[in-house]
Coordinates of C-alpha atoms in Angstrom, one line a residue:
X1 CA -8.7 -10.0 -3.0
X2 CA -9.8 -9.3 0.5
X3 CA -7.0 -6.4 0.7
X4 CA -8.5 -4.8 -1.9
X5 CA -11.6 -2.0 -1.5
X6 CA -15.0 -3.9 -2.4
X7 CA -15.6 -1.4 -4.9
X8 CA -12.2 -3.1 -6.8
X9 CA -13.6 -6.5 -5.8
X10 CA -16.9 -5.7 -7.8
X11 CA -15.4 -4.0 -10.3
X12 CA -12.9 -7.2 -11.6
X13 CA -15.9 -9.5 -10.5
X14 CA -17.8 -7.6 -13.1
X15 CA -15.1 -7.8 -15.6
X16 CA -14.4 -11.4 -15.1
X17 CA -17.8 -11.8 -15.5
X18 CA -18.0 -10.3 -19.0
X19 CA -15.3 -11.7 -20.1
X20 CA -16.4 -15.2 -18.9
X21 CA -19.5 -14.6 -21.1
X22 CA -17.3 -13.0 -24.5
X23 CA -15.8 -16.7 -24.2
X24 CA -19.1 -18.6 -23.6
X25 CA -19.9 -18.9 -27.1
X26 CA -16.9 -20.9 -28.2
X27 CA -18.4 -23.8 -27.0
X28 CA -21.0 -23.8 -29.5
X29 CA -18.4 -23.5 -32.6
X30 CA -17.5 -26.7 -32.7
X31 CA -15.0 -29.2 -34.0
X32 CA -14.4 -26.9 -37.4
X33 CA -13.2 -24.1 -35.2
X34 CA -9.7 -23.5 -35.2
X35 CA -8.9 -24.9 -32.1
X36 CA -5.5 -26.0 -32.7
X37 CA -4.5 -22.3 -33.7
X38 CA -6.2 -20.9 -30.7
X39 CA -4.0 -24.0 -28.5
X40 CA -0.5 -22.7 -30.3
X41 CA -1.4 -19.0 -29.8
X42 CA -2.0 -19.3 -26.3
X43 CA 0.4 -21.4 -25.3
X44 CA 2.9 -19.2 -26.9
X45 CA 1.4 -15.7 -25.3
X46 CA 1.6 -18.2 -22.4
X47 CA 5.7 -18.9 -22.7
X48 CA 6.2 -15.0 -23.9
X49 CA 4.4 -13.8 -19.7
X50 CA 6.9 -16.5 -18.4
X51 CA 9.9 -14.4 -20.2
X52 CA 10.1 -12.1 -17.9
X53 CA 14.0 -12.0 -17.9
X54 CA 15.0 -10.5 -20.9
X55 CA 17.7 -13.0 -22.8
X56 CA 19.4 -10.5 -24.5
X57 CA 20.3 -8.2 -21.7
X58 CA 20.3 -10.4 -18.8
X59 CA 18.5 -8.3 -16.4
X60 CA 14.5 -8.8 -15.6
X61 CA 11.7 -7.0 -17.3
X62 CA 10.0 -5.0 -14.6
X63 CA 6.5 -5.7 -14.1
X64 CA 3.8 -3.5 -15.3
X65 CA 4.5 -2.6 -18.6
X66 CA 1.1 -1.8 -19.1
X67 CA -0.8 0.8 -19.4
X68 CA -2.5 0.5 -16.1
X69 CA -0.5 2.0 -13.9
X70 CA 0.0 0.4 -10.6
X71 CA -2.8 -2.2 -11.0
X72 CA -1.4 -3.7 -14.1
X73 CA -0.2 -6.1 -15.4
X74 CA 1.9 -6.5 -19.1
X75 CA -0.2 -5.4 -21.6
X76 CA 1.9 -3.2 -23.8
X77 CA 5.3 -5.7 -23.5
X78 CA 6.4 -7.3 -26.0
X79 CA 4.0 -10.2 -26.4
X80 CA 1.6 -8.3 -27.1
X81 CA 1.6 -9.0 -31.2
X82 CA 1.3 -12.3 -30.2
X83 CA -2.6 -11.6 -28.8
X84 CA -3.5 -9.0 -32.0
X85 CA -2.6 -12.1 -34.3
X86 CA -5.2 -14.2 -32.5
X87 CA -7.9 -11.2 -33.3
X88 CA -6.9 -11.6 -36.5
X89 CA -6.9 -15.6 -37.2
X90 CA -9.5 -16.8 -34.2
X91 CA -13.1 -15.7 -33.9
X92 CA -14.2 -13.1 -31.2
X93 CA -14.7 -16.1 -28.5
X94 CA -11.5 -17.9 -29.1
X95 CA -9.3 -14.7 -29.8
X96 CA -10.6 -14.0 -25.9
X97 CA -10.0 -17.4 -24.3
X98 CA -6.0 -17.1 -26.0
X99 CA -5.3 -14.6 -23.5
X100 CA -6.6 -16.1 -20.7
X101 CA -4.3 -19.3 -19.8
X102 CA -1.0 -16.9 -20.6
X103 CA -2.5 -14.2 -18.4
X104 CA -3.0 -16.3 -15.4
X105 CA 0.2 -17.6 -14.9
X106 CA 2.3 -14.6 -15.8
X107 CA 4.0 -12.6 -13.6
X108 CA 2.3 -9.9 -11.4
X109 CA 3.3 -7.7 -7.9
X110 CA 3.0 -9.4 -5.1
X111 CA 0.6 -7.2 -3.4
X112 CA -2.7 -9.1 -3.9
X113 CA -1.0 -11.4 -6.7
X114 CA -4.4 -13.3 -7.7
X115 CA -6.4 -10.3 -8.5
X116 CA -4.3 -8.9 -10.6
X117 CA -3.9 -11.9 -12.5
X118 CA -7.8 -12.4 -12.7
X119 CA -7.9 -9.1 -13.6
X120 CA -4.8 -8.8 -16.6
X121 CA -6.8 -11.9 -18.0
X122 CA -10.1 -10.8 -17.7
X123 CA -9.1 -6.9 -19.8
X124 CA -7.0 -8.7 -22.1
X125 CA -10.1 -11.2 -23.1
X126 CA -12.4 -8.6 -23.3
X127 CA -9.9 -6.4 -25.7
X128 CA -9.2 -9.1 -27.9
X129 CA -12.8 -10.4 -27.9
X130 CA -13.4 -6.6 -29.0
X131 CA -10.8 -6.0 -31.4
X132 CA -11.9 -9.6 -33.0
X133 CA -15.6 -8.1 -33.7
X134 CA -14.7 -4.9 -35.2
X135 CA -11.9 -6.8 -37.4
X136 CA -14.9 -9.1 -38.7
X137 CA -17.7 -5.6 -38.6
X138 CA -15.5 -4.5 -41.2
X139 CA -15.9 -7.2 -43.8
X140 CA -12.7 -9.8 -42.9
X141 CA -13.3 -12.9 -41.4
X142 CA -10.2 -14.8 -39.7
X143 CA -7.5 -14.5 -42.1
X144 CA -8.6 -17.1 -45.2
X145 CA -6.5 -15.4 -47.5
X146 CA -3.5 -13.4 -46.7
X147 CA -4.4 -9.9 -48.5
X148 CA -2.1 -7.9 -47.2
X149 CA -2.5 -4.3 -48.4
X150 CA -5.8 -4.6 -48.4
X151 CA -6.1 -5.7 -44.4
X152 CA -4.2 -2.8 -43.2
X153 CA -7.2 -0.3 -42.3
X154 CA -9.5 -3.3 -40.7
X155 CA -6.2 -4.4 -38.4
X156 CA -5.6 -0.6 -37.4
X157 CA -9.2 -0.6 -36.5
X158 CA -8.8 -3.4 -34.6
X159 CA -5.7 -2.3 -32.9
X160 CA -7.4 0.8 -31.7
X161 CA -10.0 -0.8 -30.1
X162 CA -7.6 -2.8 -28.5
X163 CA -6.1 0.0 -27.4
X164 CA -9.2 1.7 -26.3
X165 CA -10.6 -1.1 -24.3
X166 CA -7.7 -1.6 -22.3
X167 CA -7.5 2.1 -21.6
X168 CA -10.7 2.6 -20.8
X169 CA -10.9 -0.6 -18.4
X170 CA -7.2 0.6 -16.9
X171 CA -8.8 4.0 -15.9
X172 CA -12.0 2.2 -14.3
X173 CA -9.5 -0.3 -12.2
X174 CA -7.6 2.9 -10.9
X175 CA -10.1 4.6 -9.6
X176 CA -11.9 1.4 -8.2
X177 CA -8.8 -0.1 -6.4
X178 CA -5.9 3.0 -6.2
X179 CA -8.4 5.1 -5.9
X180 CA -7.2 7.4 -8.4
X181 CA -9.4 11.1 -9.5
X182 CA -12.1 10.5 -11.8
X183 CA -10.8 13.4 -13.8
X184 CA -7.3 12.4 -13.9
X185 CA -7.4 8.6 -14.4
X186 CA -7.4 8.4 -18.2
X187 CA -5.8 11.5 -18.7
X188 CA -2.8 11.0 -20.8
X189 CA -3.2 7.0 -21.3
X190 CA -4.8 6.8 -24.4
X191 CA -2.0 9.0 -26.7
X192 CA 0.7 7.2 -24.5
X193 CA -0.6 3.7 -25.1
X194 CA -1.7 4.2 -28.7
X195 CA 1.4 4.4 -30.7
X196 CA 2.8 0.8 -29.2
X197 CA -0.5 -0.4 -29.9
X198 CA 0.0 0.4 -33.3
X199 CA 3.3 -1.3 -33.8
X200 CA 2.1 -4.5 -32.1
X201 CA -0.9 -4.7 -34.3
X202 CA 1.1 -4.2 -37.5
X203 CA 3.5 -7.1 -35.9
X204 CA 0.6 -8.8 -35.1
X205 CA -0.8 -8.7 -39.0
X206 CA 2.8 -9.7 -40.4
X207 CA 2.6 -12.8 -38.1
X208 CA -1.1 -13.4 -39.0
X209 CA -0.6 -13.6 -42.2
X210 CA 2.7 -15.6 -42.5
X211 CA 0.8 -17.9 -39.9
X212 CA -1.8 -18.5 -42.6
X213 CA 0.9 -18.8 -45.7
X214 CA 2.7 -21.5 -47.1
X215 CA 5.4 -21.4 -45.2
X216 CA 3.5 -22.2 -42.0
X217 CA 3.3 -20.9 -38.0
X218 CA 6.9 -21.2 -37.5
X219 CA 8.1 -18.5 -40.0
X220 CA 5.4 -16.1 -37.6
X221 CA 7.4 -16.7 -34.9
X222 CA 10.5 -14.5 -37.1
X223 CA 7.9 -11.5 -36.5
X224 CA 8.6 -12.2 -32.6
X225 CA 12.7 -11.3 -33.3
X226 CA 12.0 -7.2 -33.4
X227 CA 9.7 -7.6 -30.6
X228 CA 12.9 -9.0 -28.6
X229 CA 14.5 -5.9 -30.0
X230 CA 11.5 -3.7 -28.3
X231 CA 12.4 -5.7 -25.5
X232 CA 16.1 -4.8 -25.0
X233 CA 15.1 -0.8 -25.8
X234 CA 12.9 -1.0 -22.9
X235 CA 15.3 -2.5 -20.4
X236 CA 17.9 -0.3 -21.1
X237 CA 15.7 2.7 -20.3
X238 CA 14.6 0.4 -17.5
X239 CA 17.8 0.4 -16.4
X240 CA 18.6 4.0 -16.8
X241 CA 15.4 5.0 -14.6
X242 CA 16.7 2.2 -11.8
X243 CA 20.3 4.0 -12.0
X244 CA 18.0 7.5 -11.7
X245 CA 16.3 5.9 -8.7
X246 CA 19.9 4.6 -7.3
X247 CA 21.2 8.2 -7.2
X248 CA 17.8 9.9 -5.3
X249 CA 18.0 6.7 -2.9
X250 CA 21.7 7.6 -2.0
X251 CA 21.5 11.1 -1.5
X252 CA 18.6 10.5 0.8
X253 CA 20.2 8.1 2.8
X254 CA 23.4 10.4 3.3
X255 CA 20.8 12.8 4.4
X256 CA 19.1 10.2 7.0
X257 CA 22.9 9.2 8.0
X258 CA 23.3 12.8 9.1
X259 CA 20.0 13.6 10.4
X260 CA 18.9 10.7 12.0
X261 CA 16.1 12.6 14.0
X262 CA 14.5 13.2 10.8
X263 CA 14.3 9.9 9.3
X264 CA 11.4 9.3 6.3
X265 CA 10.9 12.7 6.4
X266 CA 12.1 13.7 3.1
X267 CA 9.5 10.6 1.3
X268 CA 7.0 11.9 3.2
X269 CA 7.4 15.2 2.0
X270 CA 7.9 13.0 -1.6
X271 CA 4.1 11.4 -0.9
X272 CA 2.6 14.3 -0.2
X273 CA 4.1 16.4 -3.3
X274 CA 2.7 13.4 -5.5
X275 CA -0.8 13.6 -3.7
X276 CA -1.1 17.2 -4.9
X277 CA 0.3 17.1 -8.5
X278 CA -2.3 14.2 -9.1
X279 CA -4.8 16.7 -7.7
X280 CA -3.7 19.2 -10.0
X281 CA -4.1 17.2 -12.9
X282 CA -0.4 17.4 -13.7
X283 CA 1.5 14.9 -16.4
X284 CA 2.7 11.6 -15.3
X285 CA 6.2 12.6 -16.2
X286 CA 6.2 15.8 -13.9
X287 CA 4.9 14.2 -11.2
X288 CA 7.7 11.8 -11.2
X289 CA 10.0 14.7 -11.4
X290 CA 8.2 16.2 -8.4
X291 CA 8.4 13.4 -6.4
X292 CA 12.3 13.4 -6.9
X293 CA 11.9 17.0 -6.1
X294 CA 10.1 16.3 -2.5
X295 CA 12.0 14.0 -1.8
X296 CA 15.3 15.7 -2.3
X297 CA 14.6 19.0 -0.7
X298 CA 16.8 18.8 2.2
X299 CA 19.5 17.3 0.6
X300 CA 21.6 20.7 1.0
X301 CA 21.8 19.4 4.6
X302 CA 24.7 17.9 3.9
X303 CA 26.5 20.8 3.7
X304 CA 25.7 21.7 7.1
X305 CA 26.9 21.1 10.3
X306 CA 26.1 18.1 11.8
X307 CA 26.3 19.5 15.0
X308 CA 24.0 22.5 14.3
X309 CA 21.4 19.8 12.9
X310 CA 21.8 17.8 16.0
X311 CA 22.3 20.7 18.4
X312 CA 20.0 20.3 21.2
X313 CA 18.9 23.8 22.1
X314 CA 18.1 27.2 20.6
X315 CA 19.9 28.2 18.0
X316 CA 21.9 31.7 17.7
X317 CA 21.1 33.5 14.9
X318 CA 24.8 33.1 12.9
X319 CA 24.0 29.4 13.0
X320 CA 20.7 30.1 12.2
X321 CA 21.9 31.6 8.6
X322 CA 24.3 29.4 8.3
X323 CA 21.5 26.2 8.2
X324 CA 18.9 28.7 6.1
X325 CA 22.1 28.0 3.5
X326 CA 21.1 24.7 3.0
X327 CA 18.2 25.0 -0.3
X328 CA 21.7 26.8 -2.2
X329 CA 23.9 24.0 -0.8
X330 CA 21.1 21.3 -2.3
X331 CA 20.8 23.4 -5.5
X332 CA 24.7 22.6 -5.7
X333 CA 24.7 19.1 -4.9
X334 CA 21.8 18.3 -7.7
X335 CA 23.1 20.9 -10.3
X336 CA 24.6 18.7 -12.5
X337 CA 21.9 16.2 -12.8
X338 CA 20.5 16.3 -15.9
X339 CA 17.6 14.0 -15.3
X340 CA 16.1 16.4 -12.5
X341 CA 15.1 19.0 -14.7
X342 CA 12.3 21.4 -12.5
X343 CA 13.2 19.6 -9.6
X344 CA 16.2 21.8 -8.7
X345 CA 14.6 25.1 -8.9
X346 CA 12.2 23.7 -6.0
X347 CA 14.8 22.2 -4.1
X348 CA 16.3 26.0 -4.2
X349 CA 13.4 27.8 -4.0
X350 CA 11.1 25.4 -1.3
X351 CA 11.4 28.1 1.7
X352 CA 10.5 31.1 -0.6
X353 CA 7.5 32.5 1.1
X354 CA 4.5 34.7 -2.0
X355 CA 5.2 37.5 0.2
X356 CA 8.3 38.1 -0.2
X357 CA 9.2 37.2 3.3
X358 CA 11.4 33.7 2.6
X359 CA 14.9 32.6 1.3
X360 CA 17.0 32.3 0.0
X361 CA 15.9 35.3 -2.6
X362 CA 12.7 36.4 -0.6
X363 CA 11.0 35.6 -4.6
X364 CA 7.2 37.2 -4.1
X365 CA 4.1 35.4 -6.2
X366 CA 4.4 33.3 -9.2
X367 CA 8.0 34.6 -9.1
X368 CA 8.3 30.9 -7.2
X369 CA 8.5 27.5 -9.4
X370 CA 5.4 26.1 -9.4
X371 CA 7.8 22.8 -8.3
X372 CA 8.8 24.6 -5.1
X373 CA 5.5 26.3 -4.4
X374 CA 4.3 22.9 -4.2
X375 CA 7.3 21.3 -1.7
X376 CA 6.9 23.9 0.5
X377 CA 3.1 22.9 1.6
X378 CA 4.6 19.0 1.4
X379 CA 7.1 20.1 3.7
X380 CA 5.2 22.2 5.9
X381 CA 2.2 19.6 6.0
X382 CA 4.8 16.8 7.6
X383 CA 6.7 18.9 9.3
X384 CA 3.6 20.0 11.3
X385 CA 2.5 16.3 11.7
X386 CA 5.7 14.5 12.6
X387 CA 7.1 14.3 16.4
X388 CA 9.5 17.3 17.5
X389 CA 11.5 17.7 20.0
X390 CA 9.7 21.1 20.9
X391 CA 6.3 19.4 20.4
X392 CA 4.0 16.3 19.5
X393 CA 2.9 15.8 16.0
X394 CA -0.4 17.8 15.3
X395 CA -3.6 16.2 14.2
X396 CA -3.8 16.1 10.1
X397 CA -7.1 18.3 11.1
X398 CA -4.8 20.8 12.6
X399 CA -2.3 21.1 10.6
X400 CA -4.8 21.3 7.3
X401 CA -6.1 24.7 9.1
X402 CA -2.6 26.0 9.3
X403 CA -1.6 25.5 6.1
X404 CA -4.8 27.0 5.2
X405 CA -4.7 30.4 8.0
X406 CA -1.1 30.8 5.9
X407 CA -2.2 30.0 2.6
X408 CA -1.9 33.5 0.4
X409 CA 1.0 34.6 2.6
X410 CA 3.3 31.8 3.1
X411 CA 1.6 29.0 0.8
X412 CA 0.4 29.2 -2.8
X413 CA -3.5 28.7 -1.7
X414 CA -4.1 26.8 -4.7
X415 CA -1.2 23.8 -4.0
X416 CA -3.1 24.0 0.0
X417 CA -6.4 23.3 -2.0
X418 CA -4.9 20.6 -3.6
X419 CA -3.5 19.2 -0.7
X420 CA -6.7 19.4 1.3
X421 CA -8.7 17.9 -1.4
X422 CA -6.6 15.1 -1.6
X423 CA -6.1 14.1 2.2
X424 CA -10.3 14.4 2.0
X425 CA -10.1 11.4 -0.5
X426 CA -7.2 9.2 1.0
X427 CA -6.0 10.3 3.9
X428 CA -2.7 10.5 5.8
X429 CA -0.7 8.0 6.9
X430 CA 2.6 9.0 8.0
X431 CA 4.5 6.0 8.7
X432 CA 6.5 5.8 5.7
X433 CA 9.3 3.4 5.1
X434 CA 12.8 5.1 4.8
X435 CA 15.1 5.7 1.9
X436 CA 17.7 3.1 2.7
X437 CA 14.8 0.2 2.5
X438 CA 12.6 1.7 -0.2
X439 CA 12.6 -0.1 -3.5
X440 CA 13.2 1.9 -6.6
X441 CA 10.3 3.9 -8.0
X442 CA 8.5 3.7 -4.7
X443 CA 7.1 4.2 -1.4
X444 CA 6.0 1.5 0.2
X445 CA 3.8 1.9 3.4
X446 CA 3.7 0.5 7.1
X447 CA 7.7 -0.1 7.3
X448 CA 9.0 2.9 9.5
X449 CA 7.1 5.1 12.0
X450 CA 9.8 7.9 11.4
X451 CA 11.5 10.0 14.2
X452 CA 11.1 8.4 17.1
X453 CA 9.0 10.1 19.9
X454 CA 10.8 12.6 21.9
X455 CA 13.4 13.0 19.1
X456 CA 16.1 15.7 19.7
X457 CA 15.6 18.4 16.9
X458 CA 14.7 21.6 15.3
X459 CA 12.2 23.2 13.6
X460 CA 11.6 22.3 9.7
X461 CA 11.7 25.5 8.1
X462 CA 8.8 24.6 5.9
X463 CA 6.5 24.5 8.9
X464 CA 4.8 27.9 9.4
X465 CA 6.4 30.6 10.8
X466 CA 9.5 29.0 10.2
X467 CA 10.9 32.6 9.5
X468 CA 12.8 34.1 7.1
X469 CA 16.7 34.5 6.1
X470 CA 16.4 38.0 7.2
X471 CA 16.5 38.8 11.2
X472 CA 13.9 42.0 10.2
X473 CA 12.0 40.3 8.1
X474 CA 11.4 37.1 10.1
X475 CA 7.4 36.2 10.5
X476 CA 5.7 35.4 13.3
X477 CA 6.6 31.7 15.4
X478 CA 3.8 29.4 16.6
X479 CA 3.8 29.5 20.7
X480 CA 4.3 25.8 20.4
X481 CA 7.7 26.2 18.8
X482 CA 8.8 29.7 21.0
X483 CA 12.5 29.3 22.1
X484 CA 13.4 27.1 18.7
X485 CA 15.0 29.2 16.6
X486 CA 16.2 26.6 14.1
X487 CA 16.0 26.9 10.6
X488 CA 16.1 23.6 9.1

């Protein structure tokens, strides 16, 4: 846990801590508590966590499946019935300590592996020790008699507040150890997370109540077979998302292949697009579609000349038009794929200036795609502090007050705002690794220091003063960049 920020060290020290004392009081039950139910329960959630390759599709189940985001662990997969039957056959203290072993041992990132083990086991005890307590508040003790109909309403109570708890401790553990905005942390999670909670708590009764029937624990373990069915729905959208992730990873590194002097620069721009969606509050699924959008923005690159991308010297003003084609070559490229959706218009749009001074339609105001109004401070924002040729990387500091002395003109001042904000809360760090070793879904950080220093190349056209499509129209240059004339 040392990697992790001492606020995200107290905060599942505090939570283990809790839960540790939801459990305590199972000791005192006693040799008439139902131990050997609370035994086969957890060892079963316990051989469901080690199933992390899915039998009926061959491929593995991805971690985090949770509701936690990155600090997660699999709290909505498909063992998860298994845990809502314990709240309804075990008492609050031994409905908690059948999470624990199963949570322990399961599968987790391997970025600080042991906290978020501690941690999955110490939310999921603290759920189910909930859950448990609100199941018996409302008048039905572990399952004595199976009732059915009548246990319906008490076991969706109970799966809400299983629901809830884990939400509520998901958003806490985001902002303690990603670091996520208070105001955006839980926003979203609970409607997402409720409706599986639901169906695993209905599962969860079925198997509850067969458990406790005449026909013993081994026909609950039937209620497990549409859960395997859940399973194989999930990796097949798993494995959809992976092929979406294939295709962005490949048209990057055909970028990066062509523009070597550029390399990491189009995740980068990804990072940074992501770190001011979150900012503005937007929905998980848009920001995913802005980070494909960021990191695709150059892809009309390869419809240009390699040797005007390469060309070390001024450029003429033909070849200058000829590389501000690029956002209508990308637009090309990506047109036909589907899954993109509002990431095209700001991979055609990213140069568009709110003035009316950009291309490749010199679009003025909210004319531009919110998408693209949002690229183009990304882009601008690492072009400024990556290594040119024509010039050294400028401090974040720097480059902040550019974006902002442009903001209104150039730059949608609200997306700078967001931008600024963000950097303020967790900084800038811009040694990225590249597409061709990223893994799917992600950016991981520390791997590649990006153009080398002294790299041979020209001027991003997002940075400021990049100019426009039009010779007459074309803004003002920085002196740092005078005698580039590139458009990239």
């Amino acid at each position: 846990m040392r990697e992790l920020p001492g606020a995200a060290r107290g905060y599942i020290g505090c939570a283990a801590l809790a839960a540790a004392l939801c459990a305590a009081p199972a000791a005192r039950l006693g040799a008439g508590a139902p131990w050997s139910s609370t035994l086969a329960l957890a060892t079963l959630y316990a051989l469901c966590e080690q199933l992390h390759r899915c039998p009926l599709v061959g491929g593995r189940i991805p971690y985090g499946t949770g509701s936690a985001g990155a600090f997660e662990g699999s709290v909505a997969g498909w063992a998860s019935p298994v845990l809502l039957a314990g709240v309804f056959l075990l008492p609050p203290p031994l409905a908690a300590l059948a999470a624990v072993p199963g949570a322990l041992i399961g599968p987790a990132k391997p970025r600080s592996a042991g906290a978020r083990r501690l941690w999955h086991a110490a939310e999921l005890a603290l759920a189910c020790c909930a859950a448990a307590q609100v199941f018996r508040a409302l008048g039905h003790h572990p399952l004595s008699a199976p009732q059915f109909p009548v246990l319906l309403l008490p076991a969706a109570a109970a799966a809400l507040t299983f629901c809830v708890v884990l939400v509520a401790l998901d958003g806490g553990v985001l902002v303690a150890a990603e670091r996520h905005p208070l105001r955006t942390a839980w926003r979203g999670a609970l409607p997402r997370s409720l409706g599986p909670h639901l169906v695993h708590g209905l599962a969860g009764l079925m198997m509850a109540v067969l458990w406790r029937s005449s026909y013993g624990p081994t026909a609950a373990l039937l209620v497990l077979l549409p859960m395997c069915l859940s399973c194989w729905v999930f990796a097949q959208y798993h494995r959809e998302r992976t092929a979406h992730q294939a295709t962005i990873r490949a048209l990057v590194q055909a970028v990066d292949i062509k523009d070597r002097y550029t390399r990491g620069h189009s995740e980068r721009v990804g990072r940074a697009s992501v770190m001011i969606a979150r900012e503005l509050g937007m929905a998980e699924d848009r920001v995913e579609v802005l980070r494909f959008a960021g990191i695709l923005h150059d892809v009309g690159k390869l419809g240009v000349p390699t040797r005007l991308l390469r060309k070390d010297g001024p450029l003429t003003p033909q070849e200058r038009r000829v590389i501000e084609l690029h956002p209508e070559y990308g637009h090309e490229i990506v047109r036909g794929i589907g899954f993109l959706g509002e990431a095209r218009a700001a991979i055609l749009h990213h140069h568009e200036r709110l003035d009316g001074r950009g291309y490749p339609y010199g679009l003025t105001g909210h004319h531009i795609p919110e998408f693209a109004r949002v690229v183009a401070v990304a882009d601008a924002f690492d072009a400024m502090t990556s290594t040119r040729s024509y010039r050294r990387a400028r401090p974040v500091p720097v480059a902040v007050e550019e974006l902002r002395r442009c903001a209104g003109a150039q730059f949608d001042p609200r997306m700078v705002r967001a931008l600024t904000a963000s950097l303020d809360r967790y900084g800038w760090d811009p040694d990225l690794v590249t597409a061709a070793d990223a893994e799917p879904g992600a950016v991981r950080e520390g791997q590649d220091a990006g153009p080398p220093q002294g790299a041979e190349t020209v001027q991003e056209p997002g940075e400021p003063g990049g100019g426009g499509r039009r010779p007459v129209r074309r803004p003002e240059r920085h002196p740092e960049a005078a005698g580039r004339d590139g458009a990239r």
